[in-house]
Amino acid sequence: NMNKYLFFLMFGFVNLLFFFSCNRKIEKNFLTKSDPIPEEYNLPSSKISASPRTKNVCKDKMNYIPDPEHLEYTPIKTIRVNFHIMRDSKGQGQFPDEAQGRVYVKRILASTNQKLRQNAKMFLPKRNNTPVLPQRYNFELTPLPDDPNDDGIYFHNDDDLYYMISSGKHTNLYRQDVYKKYGVQKDSVLNIFMMGMHPDSLLSKTYNKSMIGIAFGKWTKVASWWYLMKDKSWKTAEEIPFNDHWSSQRLLNHELGHCLGLSHSWGGDSCDDTPRHPNCWNYTHNGSSCDSLISNNIMDYNAHAGAWTPCQIGTVHKNLANKSYRIRPLLKRTWCHLDKSKTITIKKKEKITWLGAKDLEGNIIVKDGASLTIRCRVSIPPNGKIIVEPKGELMLDGAILENDCGKTWEGIEVWSVGKNRGKVILLNDAKIMNAVNPIEVTGG
């Protein structure tokens, strides 16, 4: 019995030791001094030393393609837009019923965003394996912030500026008068002008009514939607015939694609996944190349436009992440508010490298046994932080950590349990900016 008693006593003692060893307190401290650079990273043959210069890596559009297994690494970007419906001085020409015009604008925008959520497989090259990826950007109707009666949809009656002529001696396709006179919130919102047709053109029996548009970087003008409608008697968005709004979104997504930095893809646009082709509108069934070489890319002129390639998507996100790019000020600054539900977690055994700039909306957590290498600019939201758990590793290789909102973020919080501690390494002049808890660099 004594032996049995001693056995249970020892068993309980061992369990008690095990309990306390497994429940050692986690120490959490904001890093104020970077870890010394391990010797292996300073060797000429090391992977880090041999890697491309950070500034070139950060400019490579291919490094901005969304990762289908980690879409959270590419937060959705929202571009703010407004609409202007141009009419003649009597309020005629297109959408004389303003309520109907407002319904139509909202339906077009909904269709535009719907198509962005429904990327299609590329037709070309034939039998291709081009991935179909989500675009991770959208457009949002944006009224004046201080006017409760403003909805971001404007009607302008102007005999001189309401129409668009694309060719001939009276062409005004490239003129920007309408934007200069009627543009609203030009510094923060992308303006879309819905232009009419010249009344003299409409009187001609040979005039070809076709959808046309042109992009000017921070604004665009498009024409002909109203005149090509099959039905103008509807009152609600649900009553609008499918083709009347779906064809409009095709033109709008094309012109907005230009604003976001995309080029026509049939003749070479620096993307290997958009092959050259004859730019046929549709299948001809006459033995020509247009019997088979039909594109459905959004940046071509074709009847099936609805596909964006990975390279095109990467181009858009590279531009939107560029703080000097023309469209950047027109973005909704979703990264200027901490949303903990958008926290990014690098899981145990994952070894992740970010090769493009990012604007994050949540915290970053590098778990025990995980590794995250950052090579470019990353904006952390106000009051956000990076947590490096015990045995986790964060490597900043030429990276810039900042807050892009003129505010501060908390800094890098390193966790430790006993001798196990999170590791933070700074290489190649990495910088920590706008942090409440700044870091002193000890080497590198």
Short mmCIF file of C-alpha atoms in Angstrom, two decimals:
data_model
loop_
_atom_site.label_atom_id
_atom_site.label_comp_id
_atom_site.label_asym_id
_atom_site.label_seq_id
_atom_site.Cartn_x
_atom_site.Cartn_y
_atom_site.Cartn_z
CA ASN A 1 0.00 0.00 0.00
CA MET A 2 2.88 2.34 0.85
CA ASN A 3 4.40 1.69 -2.59
CA LYS A 4 1.06 2.35 -4.20
CA TYR A 5 0.74 5.58 -2.25
CA LEU A 6 4.25 6.68 -3.27
CA PHE A 7 3.49 5.82 -6.90
CA PHE A 8 0.38 8.03 -6.99
CA LEU A 9 2.25 10.79 -5.16
CA MET A 10 5.09 10.72 -7.70
CA PHE A 11 2.60 10.47 -10.59
CA GLY A 12 0.74 13.54 -9.32
CA PHE A 13 3.99 15.45 -8.87
CA VAL A 14 5.11 14.68 -12.43
CA ASN A 15 1.74 15.76 -13.78
CA LEU A 16 1.95 18.97 -11.78
CA LEU A 17 5.40 19.70 -13.22
CA PHE A 18 4.10 18.95 -16.71
CA PHE A 19 1.11 21.25 -16.17
CA PHE A 20 3.28 24.18 -15.11
CA SER A 21 5.81 23.54 -17.87
CA CYS A 22 3.03 23.58 -20.47
CA ASN A 23 1.44 26.70 -19.03
CA ARG A 24 4.45 28.91 -18.69
CA LYS A 25 3.50 32.53 -19.05
CA ILE A 26 3.93 34.04 -22.49
CA GLU A 27 5.88 37.26 -22.36
CA LYS A 28 4.79 39.90 -24.86
CA ASN A 29 7.09 42.84 -25.54
CA PHE A 30 7.30 45.34 -28.35
CA LEU A 31 10.61 45.04 -30.09
CA THR A 32 12.92 48.02 -29.59
CA LYS A 33 16.10 46.51 -31.01
CA SER A 34 16.41 44.19 -34.00
CA ASP A 35 18.04 40.79 -33.68
CA PRO A 36 21.62 40.46 -34.95
CA ILE A 37 21.80 39.23 -38.52
CA PRO A 38 22.63 35.51 -38.49
CA GLU A 39 26.01 34.77 -40.03
CA GLU A 40 24.54 32.65 -42.82
CA TYR A 41 22.68 35.68 -44.22
CA ASN A 42 25.93 37.62 -44.66
CA LEU A 43 27.68 34.97 -46.72
CA PRO A 44 28.15 35.74 -50.46
CA SER A 45 26.46 32.48 -51.38
CA SER A 46 23.41 33.05 -49.21
CA LYS A 47 19.93 33.09 -50.69
CA ILE A 48 19.22 36.55 -49.36
CA SER A 49 22.44 38.13 -50.66
CA ALA A 50 21.85 36.63 -54.11
CA SER A 51 18.24 37.78 -54.39
CA PRO A 52 17.26 40.58 -56.83
CA ARG A 53 17.40 44.15 -55.61
CA THR A 54 14.29 44.95 -53.61
CA LYS A 55 13.31 48.01 -55.66
CA ASN A 56 13.14 45.88 -58.83
CA VAL A 57 11.17 43.15 -57.10
CA CYS A 58 8.64 45.71 -55.91
CA LYS A 59 8.10 47.02 -59.45
CA ASP A 60 7.43 43.62 -61.03
CA LYS A 61 3.72 43.33 -61.86
CA MET A 62 3.91 39.55 -61.60
CA ASN A 63 4.54 39.91 -57.86
CA TYR A 64 1.12 41.53 -57.45
CA ILE A 65 -0.95 38.67 -58.84
CA PRO A 66 -3.38 37.48 -56.12
CA ASP A 67 -2.46 34.14 -54.56
CA PRO A 68 -5.57 31.93 -54.92
CA GLU A 69 -4.59 30.07 -51.73
CA HIS A 70 -4.13 33.31 -49.78
CA LEU A 71 -6.45 35.94 -51.23
CA GLU A 72 -6.24 37.82 -47.94
CA TYR A 73 -2.70 38.83 -48.92
CA THR A 74 -4.31 41.04 -51.60
CA PRO A 75 -6.98 43.16 -49.88
CA ILE A 76 -9.79 44.32 -52.16
CA LYS A 77 -9.19 47.82 -53.49
CA THR A 78 -12.22 50.08 -54.00
CA ILE A 79 -12.10 52.90 -56.56
CA ARG A 80 -14.51 55.77 -55.91
CA VAL A 81 -16.58 56.89 -58.91
CA ASN A 82 -19.35 59.31 -59.84
CA PHE A 83 -21.48 59.63 -62.99
CA HIS A 84 -22.47 62.57 -65.16
CA ILE A 85 -25.37 62.26 -67.63
CA MET A 86 -24.98 64.85 -70.39
CA ARG A 87 -28.12 66.23 -72.11
CA ASP A 88 -29.04 69.14 -74.36
CA SER A 89 -30.16 72.49 -72.97
CA LYS A 90 -33.77 71.26 -72.78
CA GLY A 91 -32.85 68.20 -70.73
CA GLN A 92 -33.39 65.92 -73.73
CA GLY A 93 -31.04 63.64 -75.63
CA GLN A 94 -30.72 60.90 -73.03
CA PHE A 95 -32.53 60.12 -69.79
CA PRO A 96 -34.99 63.03 -69.73
CA ASP A 97 -36.46 61.20 -66.73
CA GLU A 98 -33.81 61.74 -64.05
CA ALA A 99 -35.24 59.08 -61.76
CA GLN A 100 -34.86 56.57 -64.58
CA GLY A 101 -31.32 57.79 -65.23
CA ARG A 102 -30.37 57.21 -61.61
CA VAL A 103 -31.77 53.68 -61.70
CA TYR A 104 -29.80 52.95 -64.87
CA VAL A 105 -26.51 54.25 -63.49
CA LYS A 106 -26.84 52.10 -60.39
CA ARG A 107 -27.68 49.06 -62.52
CA ILE A 108 -24.66 49.60 -64.76
CA LEU A 109 -22.37 49.93 -61.76
CA ALA A 110 -23.82 46.77 -60.22
CA SER A 111 -23.24 44.91 -63.50
CA THR A 112 -19.70 46.27 -63.74
CA ASN A 113 -18.85 44.97 -60.27
CA GLN A 114 -20.70 41.72 -60.90
CA LYS A 115 -18.53 41.05 -63.95
CA LEU A 116 -15.43 41.78 -61.86
CA ARG A 117 -16.58 39.00 -59.53
CA GLN A 118 -17.16 36.62 -62.46
CA ASN A 119 -13.87 36.50 -64.29
CA ALA A 120 -13.99 34.20 -67.33
CA LYS A 121 -11.49 31.74 -68.78
CA MET A 122 -9.46 33.15 -71.68
CA PHE A 123 -10.38 31.97 -75.20
CA LEU A 124 -6.79 32.53 -76.38
CA PRO A 125 -4.41 30.97 -76.91
CA LYS A 126 -6.43 27.93 -77.90
CA ARG A 127 -6.32 25.10 -75.33
CA ASN A 128 -4.64 27.41 -72.80
CA ASN A 129 -4.12 26.75 -69.11
CA THR A 130 -4.26 30.40 -68.04
CA PRO A 131 -5.57 30.56 -64.45
CA VAL A 132 -8.86 32.32 -63.78
CA LEU A 133 -8.26 34.53 -60.75
CA PRO A 134 -10.42 37.01 -58.85
CA GLN A 135 -9.60 40.63 -59.67
CA ARG A 136 -9.79 41.88 -56.05
CA TYR A 137 -10.95 45.40 -56.96
CA ASN A 138 -14.30 47.11 -57.44
CA PHE A 139 -16.00 50.49 -57.92
CA GLU A 140 -18.18 52.43 -55.49
CA LEU A 141 -20.56 55.31 -56.21
CA THR A 142 -19.33 58.24 -54.13
CA PRO A 143 -21.38 61.40 -53.43
CA LEU A 144 -20.13 64.63 -51.92
CA PRO A 145 -19.38 63.82 -48.27
CA ASP A 146 -21.03 66.90 -46.77
CA ASP A 147 -24.20 67.01 -48.87
CA PRO A 148 -26.95 64.62 -47.73
CA ASN A 149 -28.87 65.28 -50.95
CA ASP A 150 -25.98 64.29 -53.20
CA ASP A 151 -25.93 60.74 -54.60
CA GLY A 152 -22.91 60.95 -56.92
CA ILE A 153 -25.10 61.10 -60.05
CA TYR A 154 -25.27 64.42 -61.88
CA PHE A 155 -27.28 65.74 -64.84
CA HIS A 156 -25.91 68.54 -67.02
CA ASN A 157 -27.88 70.34 -69.75
CA ASP A 158 -25.42 71.85 -72.22
CA ASP A 159 -25.91 72.15 -76.00
CA ASP A 160 -22.18 72.54 -76.61
CA LEU A 161 -20.84 69.69 -74.50
CA TYR A 162 -23.48 66.98 -74.24
CA TYR A 163 -22.51 64.97 -77.35
CA MET A 164 -19.40 63.08 -78.47
CA ILE A 165 -18.17 62.85 -82.08
CA SER A 166 -15.49 60.21 -82.62
CA SER A 167 -14.37 61.03 -86.16
CA GLY A 168 -14.49 63.65 -88.90
CA LYS A 169 -13.50 67.30 -88.92
CA HIS A 170 -15.78 68.09 -85.98
CA THR A 171 -14.50 65.32 -83.72
CA ASN A 172 -14.33 66.17 -80.04
CA LEU A 173 -13.26 62.72 -78.86
CA TYR A 174 -10.06 63.93 -77.24
CA ARG A 175 -11.39 67.21 -75.87
CA GLN A 176 -11.56 67.53 -72.10
CA ASP A 177 -13.87 70.57 -71.81
CA VAL A 178 -16.67 68.56 -70.23
CA TYR A 179 -14.44 67.36 -67.38
CA LYS A 180 -12.96 70.80 -66.81
CA LYS A 181 -16.43 72.36 -66.56
CA TYR A 182 -18.45 69.67 -64.77
CA GLY A 183 -16.00 67.41 -62.94
CA VAL A 184 -16.81 66.83 -59.26
CA GLN A 185 -14.30 65.81 -56.55
CA LYS A 186 -11.58 65.49 -59.18
CA ASP A 187 -8.88 64.92 -56.58
CA SER A 188 -10.57 61.92 -54.96
CA VAL A 189 -13.21 60.43 -57.30
CA LEU A 190 -13.00 58.98 -60.82
CA ASN A 191 -15.53 60.88 -62.96
CA ILE A 192 -17.53 58.98 -65.60
CA PHE A 193 -19.31 61.05 -68.26
CA MET A 194 -22.21 59.48 -70.18
CA MET A 195 -22.21 61.40 -73.46
CA GLY A 196 -24.94 61.80 -76.05
CA MET A 197 -24.90 61.69 -79.85
CA HIS A 198 -24.92 64.80 -82.02
CA PRO A 199 -28.47 65.52 -83.30
CA ASP A 200 -27.21 65.91 -86.89
CA SER A 201 -25.66 62.45 -86.72
CA LEU A 202 -28.94 60.94 -85.57
CA LEU A 203 -30.72 62.44 -88.60
CA SER A 204 -28.42 60.59 -91.00
CA LYS A 205 -29.69 57.23 -92.24
CA THR A 206 -26.11 56.00 -92.72
CA TYR A 207 -24.90 56.94 -89.25
CA ASN A 208 -23.63 53.92 -87.34
CA LYS A 209 -24.78 53.99 -83.74
CA SER A 210 -22.07 52.21 -81.78
CA MET A 211 -20.70 52.28 -78.27
CA ILE A 212 -17.52 54.29 -77.95
CA GLY A 213 -15.42 55.52 -75.06
CA ILE A 214 -12.12 57.08 -74.16
CA ALA A 215 -10.12 57.11 -70.93
CA PHE A 216 -8.11 60.05 -69.63
CA GLY A 217 -6.43 58.48 -66.62
CA LYS A 218 -8.51 59.93 -63.79
CA TRP A 219 -11.76 60.17 -65.74
CA THR A 220 -13.50 58.71 -68.76
CA LYS A 221 -16.31 59.49 -71.17
CA VAL A 222 -18.51 56.90 -72.83
CA ALA A 223 -21.27 57.33 -75.38
CA SER A 224 -24.32 55.73 -77.02
CA TRP A 225 -25.80 53.67 -74.19
CA TRP A 226 -29.17 55.42 -74.26
CA TYR A 227 -29.51 55.30 -78.04
CA LEU A 228 -28.79 51.57 -78.31
CA MET A 229 -31.35 50.49 -75.71
CA LYS A 230 -33.98 48.06 -76.89
CA ASP A 231 -36.45 49.22 -74.25
CA LYS A 232 -36.83 52.61 -72.56
CA SER A 233 -40.11 52.02 -70.74
CA TRP A 234 -38.82 50.36 -67.57
CA LYS A 235 -39.02 51.90 -64.10
CA THR A 236 -36.95 49.59 -61.91
CA ALA A 237 -33.49 48.03 -62.24
CA GLU A 238 -35.02 44.57 -62.44
CA GLU A 239 -37.00 45.55 -65.55
CA ILE A 240 -33.96 46.70 -67.54
CA PRO A 241 -33.27 44.14 -70.30
CA PHE A 242 -30.07 42.19 -69.68
CA ASN A 243 -28.31 43.31 -72.87
CA ASP A 244 -29.08 46.97 -72.16
CA HIS A 245 -26.96 47.00 -69.01
CA TRP A 246 -24.55 44.12 -69.68
CA SER A 247 -23.21 45.67 -72.89
CA SER A 248 -22.76 48.96 -71.05
CA GLN A 249 -20.66 47.35 -68.32
CA ARG A 250 -18.45 45.77 -70.97
CA LEU A 251 -17.52 49.19 -72.35
CA LEU A 252 -17.20 50.69 -68.87
CA ASN A 253 -14.91 47.92 -67.59
CA HIS A 254 -12.78 48.37 -70.73
CA GLU A 255 -12.35 52.13 -70.30
CA LEU A 256 -11.84 51.86 -66.55
CA GLY A 257 -9.22 49.20 -67.32
CA HIS A 258 -7.32 51.88 -69.26
CA CYS A 259 -7.58 54.21 -66.26
CA LEU A 260 -6.05 51.46 -64.13
CA GLY A 261 -3.11 51.05 -66.48
CA LEU A 262 -4.19 48.31 -68.90
CA SER A 263 -3.53 48.55 -72.64
CA HIS A 264 -5.23 46.99 -75.64
CA SER A 265 -4.02 43.42 -75.61
CA TRP A 266 -4.20 42.32 -79.25
CA GLY A 267 -0.97 43.99 -80.33
CA GLY A 268 1.29 43.56 -77.31
CA ASP A 269 0.71 44.89 -73.81
CA SER A 270 3.79 43.51 -71.98
CA CYS A 271 1.76 40.57 -70.66
CA ASP A 272 2.74 37.10 -71.88
CA ASP A 273 -0.70 35.68 -71.10
CA THR A 274 -2.49 38.03 -73.55
CA PRO A 275 -1.35 36.72 -76.97
CA ARG A 276 -1.36 38.78 -80.16
CA HIS A 277 -4.37 38.16 -82.42
CA PRO A 278 -6.29 39.77 -85.32
CA ASN A 279 -8.75 41.55 -82.96
CA CYS A 280 -11.87 40.03 -84.50
CA TRP A 281 -15.18 41.25 -83.10
CA ASN A 282 -16.88 37.86 -83.41
CA TYR A 283 -16.86 34.56 -85.29
CA THR A 284 -17.27 35.08 -89.04
CA HIS A 285 -17.70 31.49 -90.35
CA ASN A 286 -16.17 32.51 -93.68
CA GLY A 287 -12.83 30.71 -93.59
CA SER A 288 -10.87 33.68 -92.21
CA SER A 289 -8.79 33.77 -89.04
CA CYS A 290 -11.87 35.15 -87.32
CA ASP A 291 -13.42 31.70 -87.52
CA SER A 292 -11.33 30.64 -84.55
CA LEU A 293 -9.01 33.36 -83.21
CA ILE A 294 -11.64 35.21 -81.20
CA SER A 295 -10.66 36.89 -77.97
CA ASN A 296 -12.79 37.43 -74.91
CA ASN A 297 -10.32 39.66 -73.08
CA ILE A 298 -11.82 42.79 -71.55
CA MET A 299 -9.13 44.97 -73.16
CA ASP A 300 -9.85 43.80 -76.72
CA TYR A 301 -12.69 44.88 -79.04
CA ASN A 302 -14.89 41.81 -79.08
CA ALA A 303 -18.43 40.63 -78.42
CA HIS A 304 -17.44 38.31 -75.58
CA ALA A 305 -15.27 40.60 -73.42
CA GLY A 306 -15.18 39.28 -69.88
CA ALA A 307 -11.73 37.86 -69.11
CA TRP A 308 -8.82 39.36 -67.19
CA THR A 309 -5.51 37.47 -67.13
CA PRO A 310 -3.26 37.09 -64.07
CA CYS A 311 -0.73 39.52 -65.57
CA GLN A 312 -3.43 42.13 -66.17
CA ILE A 313 -4.71 41.76 -62.61
CA GLY A 314 -1.14 42.04 -61.32
CA THR A 315 -0.67 45.21 -63.38
CA VAL A 316 -3.73 46.81 -61.80
CA HIS A 317 -2.66 45.97 -58.25
CA LYS A 318 0.91 47.10 -58.85
CA ASN A 319 -0.43 50.47 -59.98
CA LEU A 320 -2.92 50.79 -57.12
CA ALA A 321 -0.16 50.02 -54.59
CA ASN A 322 2.10 52.67 -56.13
CA LYS A 323 1.81 55.80 -53.97
CA SER A 324 2.71 57.97 -56.99
CA TYR A 325 0.20 56.44 -59.42
CA ARG A 326 -2.57 58.70 -60.76
CA ILE A 327 -5.45 56.56 -59.48
CA ARG A 328 -4.08 56.05 -55.96
CA PRO A 329 -5.76 59.23 -54.57
CA LEU A 330 -9.10 57.98 -55.92
CA LEU A 331 -9.08 54.85 -53.76
CA LYS A 332 -11.30 54.41 -50.75
CA ARG A 333 -8.73 54.29 -47.96
CA THR A 334 -9.90 51.04 -46.40
CA TRP A 335 -6.42 50.50 -44.92
CA CYS A 336 -6.80 53.53 -42.64
CA HIS A 337 -9.05 51.72 -40.16
CA LEU A 338 -8.02 48.67 -38.13
CA ASP A 339 -10.30 45.73 -38.83
CA LYS A 340 -9.20 42.81 -36.67
CA SER A 341 -11.32 40.44 -38.75
CA LYS A 342 -8.86 41.15 -41.59
CA THR A 343 -5.87 39.92 -39.54
CA ILE A 344 -3.41 37.89 -41.61
CA THR A 345 -2.00 34.77 -39.94
CA ILE A 346 1.12 33.00 -41.17
CA LYS A 347 0.55 29.46 -39.95
CA LYS A 348 2.97 26.98 -38.43
CA LYS A 349 5.43 25.51 -40.98
CA GLU A 350 4.47 28.12 -43.59
CA LYS A 351 7.36 30.02 -45.16
CA ILE A 352 5.85 33.02 -46.91
CA THR A 353 7.58 35.77 -48.89
CA TRP A 354 5.83 38.98 -49.95
CA LEU A 355 7.41 40.47 -53.07
CA GLY A 356 4.97 43.33 -53.68
CA ALA A 357 3.75 46.41 -51.79
CA LYS A 358 0.61 46.00 -49.68
CA ASP A 359 -1.94 48.12 -47.81
CA LEU A 360 -3.25 45.91 -45.02
CA GLU A 361 -6.46 46.35 -43.04
CA GLY A 362 -5.65 44.12 -40.05
CA ASN A 363 -2.80 42.86 -37.90
CA ILE A 364 -0.16 40.32 -38.93
CA ILE A 365 0.51 37.23 -36.78
CA VAL A 366 3.53 35.02 -37.45
CA LYS A 367 2.79 31.79 -35.62
CA ASP A 368 5.17 29.47 -33.77
CA GLY A 369 7.35 27.76 -36.39
CA ALA A 370 6.23 30.07 -39.23
CA SER A 371 8.32 32.45 -41.32
CA LEU A 372 7.38 35.68 -43.11
CA THR A 373 9.79 37.62 -45.32
CA ILE A 374 8.74 41.09 -46.48
CA ARG A 375 10.63 42.68 -49.38
CA CYS A 376 8.60 45.83 -50.15
CA ARG A 377 6.42 48.54 -48.63
CA VAL A 378 3.65 47.40 -46.28
CA SER A 379 1.20 49.79 -44.65
CA ILE A 380 -0.10 48.67 -41.25
CA PRO A 381 -3.44 50.25 -40.20
CA PRO A 382 -3.60 52.75 -37.31
CA ASN A 383 -3.19 50.96 -33.96
CA GLY A 384 -2.34 47.76 -35.79
CA LYS A 385 0.67 45.59 -35.01
CA ILE A 386 2.75 42.62 -36.07
CA ILE A 387 2.95 39.72 -33.62
CA VAL A 388 5.84 37.25 -33.84
CA GLU A 389 5.10 34.24 -31.66
CA PRO A 390 7.80 32.04 -30.02
CA LYS A 391 9.92 30.31 -32.72
CA GLY A 392 8.26 32.49 -35.37
CA GLU A 393 10.50 34.52 -37.71
CA LEU A 394 9.91 37.87 -39.37
CA MET A 395 12.52 38.96 -41.90
CA LEU A 396 12.41 42.49 -43.32
CA ASP A 397 14.62 42.37 -46.41
CA GLY A 398 14.77 45.95 -47.66
CA ALA A 399 11.15 46.36 -46.58
CA ILE A 400 9.42 49.53 -45.41
CA LEU A 401 6.81 49.12 -42.69
CA GLU A 402 4.69 52.24 -42.32
CA ASN A 403 1.26 53.69 -41.77
CA ASP A 404 0.08 55.34 -45.00
CA CYS A 405 -2.66 57.33 -43.27
CA GLY A 406 -0.58 59.93 -41.44
CA LYS A 407 -1.13 58.08 -38.17
CA THR A 408 0.78 55.55 -36.10
CA TRP A 409 0.77 51.80 -35.66
CA GLU A 410 1.89 49.94 -32.54
CA GLY A 411 5.02 48.19 -33.80
CA ILE A 412 6.33 44.62 -33.72
CA GLU A 413 5.32 42.60 -30.67
CA VAL A 414 7.63 39.65 -29.96
CA TRP A 415 6.38 36.79 -27.83
CA SER A 416 8.60 34.49 -25.79
CA VAL A 417 8.19 31.45 -23.56
CA GLY A 418 11.28 30.53 -21.61
CA LYS A 419 14.17 30.36 -24.07
CA ASN A 420 11.87 30.25 -27.07
CA ARG A 421 11.44 33.70 -28.57
CA GLY A 422 10.16 35.19 -31.79
CA LYS A 423 12.90 36.40 -34.12
CA VAL A 424 12.98 39.65 -36.12
CA ILE A 425 15.75 40.28 -38.66
CA LEU A 426 16.29 43.49 -40.63
CA LEU A 427 18.34 43.37 -43.85
CA ASN A 428 19.26 45.70 -46.70
CA ASP A 429 18.34 48.99 -45.04
CA ALA A 430 14.86 47.89 -43.97
CA LYS A 431 12.88 50.68 -42.31
CA ILE A 432 10.25 50.82 -39.57
CA MET A 433 8.28 54.07 -39.82
CA ASN A 434 5.39 55.69 -37.89
CA ALA A 435 5.57 53.07 -35.11
CA VAL A 436 4.68 53.96 -31.51
CA ASN A 437 7.42 51.53 -30.50
CA PRO A 438 10.33 52.24 -32.88
CA ILE A 439 13.15 49.79 -33.44
CA GLU A 440 16.87 50.37 -33.18
CA VAL A 441 18.69 48.46 -35.90
CA THR A 442 21.63 46.47 -34.51
CA GLY A 443 23.18 45.36 -37.77
CA GLY A 444 22.76 44.81 -41.49
#
